XYZ file of C-alpha atoms in Angstrom:
378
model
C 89.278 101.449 62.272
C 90.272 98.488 64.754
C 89.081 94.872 63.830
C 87.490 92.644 66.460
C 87.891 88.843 66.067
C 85.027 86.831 64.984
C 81.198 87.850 65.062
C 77.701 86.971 65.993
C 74.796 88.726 66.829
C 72.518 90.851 69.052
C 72.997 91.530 72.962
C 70.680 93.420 75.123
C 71.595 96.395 77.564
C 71.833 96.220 81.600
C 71.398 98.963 83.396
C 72.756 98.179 86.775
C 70.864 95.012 88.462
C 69.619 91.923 86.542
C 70.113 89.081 84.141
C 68.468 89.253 80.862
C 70.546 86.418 78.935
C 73.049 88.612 77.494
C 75.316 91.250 79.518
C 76.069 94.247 76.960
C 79.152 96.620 78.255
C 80.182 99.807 77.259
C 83.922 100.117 75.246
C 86.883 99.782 76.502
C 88.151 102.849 78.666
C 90.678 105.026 76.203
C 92.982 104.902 79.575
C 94.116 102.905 82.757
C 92.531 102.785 85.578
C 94.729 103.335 88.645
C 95.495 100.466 91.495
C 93.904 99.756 94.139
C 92.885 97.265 91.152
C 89.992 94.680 92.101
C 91.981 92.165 89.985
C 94.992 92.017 92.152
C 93.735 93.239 95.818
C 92.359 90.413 98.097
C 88.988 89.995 98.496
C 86.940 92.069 101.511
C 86.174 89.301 103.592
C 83.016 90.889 105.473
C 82.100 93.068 102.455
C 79.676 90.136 100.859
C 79.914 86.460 100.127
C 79.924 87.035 96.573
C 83.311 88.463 96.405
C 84.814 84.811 97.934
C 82.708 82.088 97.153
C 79.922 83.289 93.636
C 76.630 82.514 95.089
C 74.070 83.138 92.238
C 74.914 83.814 88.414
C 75.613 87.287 88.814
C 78.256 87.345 91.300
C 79.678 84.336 89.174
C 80.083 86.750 86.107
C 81.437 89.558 88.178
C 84.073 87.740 89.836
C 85.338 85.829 86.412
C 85.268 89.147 84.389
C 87.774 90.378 85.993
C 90.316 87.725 85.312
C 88.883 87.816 81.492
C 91.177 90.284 79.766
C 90.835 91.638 75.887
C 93.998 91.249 73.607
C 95.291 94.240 71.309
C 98.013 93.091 68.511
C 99.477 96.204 66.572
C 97.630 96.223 63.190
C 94.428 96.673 65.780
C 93.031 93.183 65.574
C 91.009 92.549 68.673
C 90.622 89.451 70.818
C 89.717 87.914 74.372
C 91.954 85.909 76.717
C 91.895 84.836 80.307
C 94.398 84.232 83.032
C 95.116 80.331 83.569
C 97.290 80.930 86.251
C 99.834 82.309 88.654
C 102.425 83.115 86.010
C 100.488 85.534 84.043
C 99.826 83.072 81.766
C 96.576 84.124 79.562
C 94.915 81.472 77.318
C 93.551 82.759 74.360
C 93.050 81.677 70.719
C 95.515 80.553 68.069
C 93.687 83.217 65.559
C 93.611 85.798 67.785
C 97.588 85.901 68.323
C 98.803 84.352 64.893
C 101.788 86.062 64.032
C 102.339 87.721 66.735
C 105.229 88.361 68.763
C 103.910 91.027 71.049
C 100.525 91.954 72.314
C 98.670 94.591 74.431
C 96.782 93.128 77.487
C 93.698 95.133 79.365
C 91.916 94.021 82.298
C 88.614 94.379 83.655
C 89.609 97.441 85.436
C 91.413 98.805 82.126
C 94.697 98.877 83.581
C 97.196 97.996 80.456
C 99.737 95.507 80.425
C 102.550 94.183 77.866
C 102.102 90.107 76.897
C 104.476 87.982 74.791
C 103.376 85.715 72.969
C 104.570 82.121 74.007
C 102.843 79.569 72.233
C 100.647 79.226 69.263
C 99.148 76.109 67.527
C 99.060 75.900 63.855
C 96.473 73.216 63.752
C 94.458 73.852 67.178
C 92.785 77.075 67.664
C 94.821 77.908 70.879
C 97.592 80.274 72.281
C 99.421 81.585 75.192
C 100.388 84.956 76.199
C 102.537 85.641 79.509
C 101.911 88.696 81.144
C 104.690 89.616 83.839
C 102.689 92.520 85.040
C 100.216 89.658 86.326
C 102.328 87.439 87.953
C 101.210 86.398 91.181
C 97.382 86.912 90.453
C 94.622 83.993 91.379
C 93.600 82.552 88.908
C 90.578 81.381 87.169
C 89.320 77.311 88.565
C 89.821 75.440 85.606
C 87.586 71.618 84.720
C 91.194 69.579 84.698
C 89.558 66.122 85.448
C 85.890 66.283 83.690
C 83.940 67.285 80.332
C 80.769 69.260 80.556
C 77.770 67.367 79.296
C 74.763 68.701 77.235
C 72.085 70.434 79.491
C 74.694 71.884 81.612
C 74.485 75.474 81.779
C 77.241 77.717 80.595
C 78.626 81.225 80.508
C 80.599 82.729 77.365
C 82.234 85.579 78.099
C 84.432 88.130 76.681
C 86.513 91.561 76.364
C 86.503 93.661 79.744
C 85.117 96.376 78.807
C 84.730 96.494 75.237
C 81.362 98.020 73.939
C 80.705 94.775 71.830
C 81.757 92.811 75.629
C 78.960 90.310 76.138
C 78.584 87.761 78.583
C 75.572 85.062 76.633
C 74.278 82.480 78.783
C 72.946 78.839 77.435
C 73.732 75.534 77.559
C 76.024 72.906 75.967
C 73.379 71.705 73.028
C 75.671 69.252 72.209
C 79.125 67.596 72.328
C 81.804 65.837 70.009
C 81.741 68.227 67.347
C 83.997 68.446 64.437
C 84.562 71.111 61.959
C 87.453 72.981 59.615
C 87.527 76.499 60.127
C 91.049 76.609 58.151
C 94.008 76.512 59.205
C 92.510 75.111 62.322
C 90.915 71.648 63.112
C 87.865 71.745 65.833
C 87.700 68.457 66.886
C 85.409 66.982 69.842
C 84.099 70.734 70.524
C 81.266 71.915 72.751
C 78.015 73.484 70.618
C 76.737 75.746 72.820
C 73.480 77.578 72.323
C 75.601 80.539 73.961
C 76.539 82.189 70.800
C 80.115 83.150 70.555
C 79.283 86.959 69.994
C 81.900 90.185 69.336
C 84.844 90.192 71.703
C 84.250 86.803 72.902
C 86.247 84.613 70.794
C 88.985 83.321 72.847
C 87.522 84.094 76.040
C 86.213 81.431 78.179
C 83.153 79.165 78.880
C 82.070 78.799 82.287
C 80.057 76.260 84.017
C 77.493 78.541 85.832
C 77.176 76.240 88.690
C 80.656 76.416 89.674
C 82.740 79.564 88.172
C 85.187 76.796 86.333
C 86.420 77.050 82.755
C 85.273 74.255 80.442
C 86.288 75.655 77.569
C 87.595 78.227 75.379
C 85.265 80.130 73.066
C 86.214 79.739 69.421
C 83.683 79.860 66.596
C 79.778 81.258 66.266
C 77.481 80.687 63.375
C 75.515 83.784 62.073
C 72.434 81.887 61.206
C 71.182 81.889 64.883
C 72.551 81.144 68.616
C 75.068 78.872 68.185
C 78.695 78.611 69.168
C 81.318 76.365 69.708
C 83.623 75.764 72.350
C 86.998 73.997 72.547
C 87.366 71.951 75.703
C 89.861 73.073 78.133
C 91.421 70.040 79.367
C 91.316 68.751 75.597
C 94.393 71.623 75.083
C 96.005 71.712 79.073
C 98.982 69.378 77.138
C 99.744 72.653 74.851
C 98.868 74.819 77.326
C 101.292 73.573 80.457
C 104.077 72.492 77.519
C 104.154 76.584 76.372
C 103.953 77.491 80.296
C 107.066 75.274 81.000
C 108.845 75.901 77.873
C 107.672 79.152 75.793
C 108.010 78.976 72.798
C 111.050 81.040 71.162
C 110.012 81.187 67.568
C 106.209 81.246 67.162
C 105.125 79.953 63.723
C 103.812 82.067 61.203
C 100.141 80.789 60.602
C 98.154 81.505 57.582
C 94.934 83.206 58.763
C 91.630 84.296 56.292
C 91.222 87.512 58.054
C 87.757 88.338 56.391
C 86.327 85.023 58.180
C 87.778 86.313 61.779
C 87.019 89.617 62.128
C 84.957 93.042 61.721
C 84.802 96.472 61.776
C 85.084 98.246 65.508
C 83.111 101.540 66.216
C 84.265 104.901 67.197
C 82.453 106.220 70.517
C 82.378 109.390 72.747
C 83.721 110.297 76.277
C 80.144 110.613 76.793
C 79.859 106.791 76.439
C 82.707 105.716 78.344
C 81.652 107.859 81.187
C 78.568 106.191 81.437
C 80.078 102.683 81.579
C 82.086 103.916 83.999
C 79.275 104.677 86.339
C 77.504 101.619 85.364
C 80.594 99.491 86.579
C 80.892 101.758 89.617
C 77.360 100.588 90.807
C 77.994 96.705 89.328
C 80.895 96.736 91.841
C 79.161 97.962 94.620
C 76.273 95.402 94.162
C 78.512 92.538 94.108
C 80.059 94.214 98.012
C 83.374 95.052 95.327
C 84.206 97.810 97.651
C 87.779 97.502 96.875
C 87.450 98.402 93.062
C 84.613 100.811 93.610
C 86.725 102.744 95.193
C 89.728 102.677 92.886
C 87.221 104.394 90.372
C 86.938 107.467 92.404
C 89.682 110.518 91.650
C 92.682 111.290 94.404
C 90.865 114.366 95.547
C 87.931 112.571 96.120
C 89.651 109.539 98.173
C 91.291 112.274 99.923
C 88.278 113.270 101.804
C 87.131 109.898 102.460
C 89.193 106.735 103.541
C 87.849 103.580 102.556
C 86.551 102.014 105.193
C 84.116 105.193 105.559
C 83.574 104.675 101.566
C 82.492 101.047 102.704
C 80.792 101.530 105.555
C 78.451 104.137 103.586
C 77.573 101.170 101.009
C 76.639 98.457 103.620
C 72.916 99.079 104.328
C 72.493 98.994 100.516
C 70.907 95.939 99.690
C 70.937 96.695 95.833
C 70.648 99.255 93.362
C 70.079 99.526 89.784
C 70.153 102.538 87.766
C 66.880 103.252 86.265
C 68.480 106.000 83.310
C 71.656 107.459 82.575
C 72.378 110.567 80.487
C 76.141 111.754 79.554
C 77.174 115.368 78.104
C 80.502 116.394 77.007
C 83.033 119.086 77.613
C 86.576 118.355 75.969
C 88.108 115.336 77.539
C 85.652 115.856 80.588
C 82.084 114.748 80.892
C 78.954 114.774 83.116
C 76.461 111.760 83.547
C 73.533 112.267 85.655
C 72.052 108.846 86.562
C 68.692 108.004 88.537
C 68.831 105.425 89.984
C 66.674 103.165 92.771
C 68.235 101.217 95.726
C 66.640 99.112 98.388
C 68.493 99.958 101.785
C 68.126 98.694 105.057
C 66.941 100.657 108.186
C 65.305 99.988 111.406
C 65.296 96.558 110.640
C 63.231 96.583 107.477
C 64.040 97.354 103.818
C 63.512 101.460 102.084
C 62.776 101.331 98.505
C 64.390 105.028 97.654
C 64.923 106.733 94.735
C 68.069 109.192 94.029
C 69.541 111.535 90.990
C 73.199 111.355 90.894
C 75.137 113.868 89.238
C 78.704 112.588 88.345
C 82.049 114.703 87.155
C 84.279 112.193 85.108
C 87.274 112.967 83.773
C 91.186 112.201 83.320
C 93.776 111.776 86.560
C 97.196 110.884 85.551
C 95.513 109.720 81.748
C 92.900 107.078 83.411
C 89.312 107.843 83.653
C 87.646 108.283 87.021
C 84.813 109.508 88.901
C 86.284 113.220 90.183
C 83.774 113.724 91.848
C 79.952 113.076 92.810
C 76.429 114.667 94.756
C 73.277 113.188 94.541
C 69.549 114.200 95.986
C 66.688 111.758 97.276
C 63.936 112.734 94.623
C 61.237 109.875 95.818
């Protein structure tokens, strides 16, 4: 069994549209998905404001998940990280990459990278992997200049794609916080009453006003909704000393393993092939055309360019799938969704229901959406 790093608590499950406090996700997809990659590609300018400039909360999450990425080291220990800039530089915690020399980097879209390991702090929980695969990448917007204050709402979020993936919402409860979680020293730290749940320690905390990183998840207390946050420009002196000077021999750092991390389930194809759909539809809410499409098969994008896979989706106003079912066959499955969209047409809004009836399976060893029919049942 893999180990995840640090733990905390219940999430509740979307399916499709809406906010409910906590985003639950379905595990990580057992392959890559192919480019076009919604990470890397630019933005569709006339697809939806969202995918340029986060509007509301949701496109806020959608847009910073993708440049969250979850962290595999080699005796399975599990951990979140996110890209702090152009260099492929992911931030991440110290405990997530002690000892370390090499680790195995997944994106939102479950393509799979290689990272090195080029800085870790044996006294602050903080570290720094470079991943040359994503060079060249935008960045998240990072606080440099201020602190975030209690009452300001915050995101924590976590692994792409990992079934324990949450995205908790809150506030900062309070500020100047100081702890020993040992070896590390948490000093001046946000308490947030977004707890730090599974797969989100070393991820980041995001000001939900303004898509910027305040902080980097850390710590979470069983006992109820609470977690801790290290501020970001507390740690930007480590941070851009690593990125202009790596480090060539990382220290060893002694790390209780029992207080960082637990036990990861085993799940189906059936699972992963209905996150897959789930993501499919997240995408094309948020006017993601660009990755939407990268989760359909070759034979499929064959027989339909993309801007005719676009143009299909633009009267779509919103959907949200309703139920989702998944059966099995071998490395191939079947998920039949129902799901209800609002559309636009004659210059008003249809409320329609469909059933969807999806083949997934593997193309090259990556996961996608072969291929797809659906029927108007209301």
């Amino acid at each position: 069994m893999k180990k995840w790093i640090i733990s905390i608590s219940s999430v509740v499950l979307i399916w499709g549209g809406g906010i409910y406090g906590y985003y639950y996700l379905k595990d990580s997809m057992p392959k890559k998905l192919t480019v076009p990659s919604g990470l890397v590609a630019k933005a569709d300018p006339a697809a939806s404001k969202v995918t340029e400039t986060p509007e509301d909360l949701k496109g806020i999450i959608h847009q910073t998940q993708k440049l969250v990425v979850k962290i595999e080291l080699e005796d399975g220990s599990l951990g979140s990280g996110f890209l702090y800039n152009d260099k492929g530089d992911i931030v991440t915690n110290a405990h997530v990459v002690a000892n370390a020399s090499n680790v195995k980097v997944k994106t939102s879209d479950s393509r799979e990278f290689s990272g090195v390991v080029i800085g870790v702090s044996s006294e602050t929980d903080v570290g720094l992997v470079r991943v040359q695969g994503l060079v060249g990448t935008d960045p998240l917007k990072i606080a440099r200049d201020r602190k975030g204050e209690v009452g300001d709402e915050v995101l924590a979020l976590g692994t792409p794609l990992g079934l324990e993936n949450t995205v908790t919402t809150g506030i900062i409860s309070g500020v100047d916080r100081d702890f020993v979680l040992e070896p590390f020293k948490y000093e001046d730290v946000y308490q947030i009453s977004a707890p730090i749940a599974h797969g989100n320690s070393g991820g980041p905390l995001i000001d939900s006003k303004t898509g910027e990183v305040l902080g980097i998840n850390s710590a979470g207390m069983d006992e109820g909704s609470i977690g801790f946050s290290i501020p970001i420009n507390s740690i930007l002196p480590l941070i851009e000393g690593w990125s202009k000077s790596p480090m060539t021999n990382v220290a060893d750092v002694a790390i209780a393993t029992d207080q960082y991390s637990y036990e990861e389930e085993e799940y189906s194809i059936g699972d992963y092939a209905s996150y897959l759909v789930e993501y499919f539809y997240d995408c094309l809410n948020q006017g993601d055309y660009v990755t939407a499409y990268s989760l359909i098969g070759s034979s499929w994008q064959s027989s339909i360019t993309y801007e005719k896979f676009r143009e299909g989706y633009l009267n779509t106003e919103s959907v949200s799938i309703d139920d989702i079912t998944a059966s099995t066959d071998g490395d191939n499955a079947t998920a039949v969704a129902i799901i209800s969209a609002d559309e636009r047409k004659d210059g008003g809004t249809v409320y329609s229901k469909y059933k969807l009836t999806y083949n997934i399976g593997y193309e090259n060893d990556q996961l996608k959406l072969i291929s797809g029919k659906g029927e108007r049942i209301e």
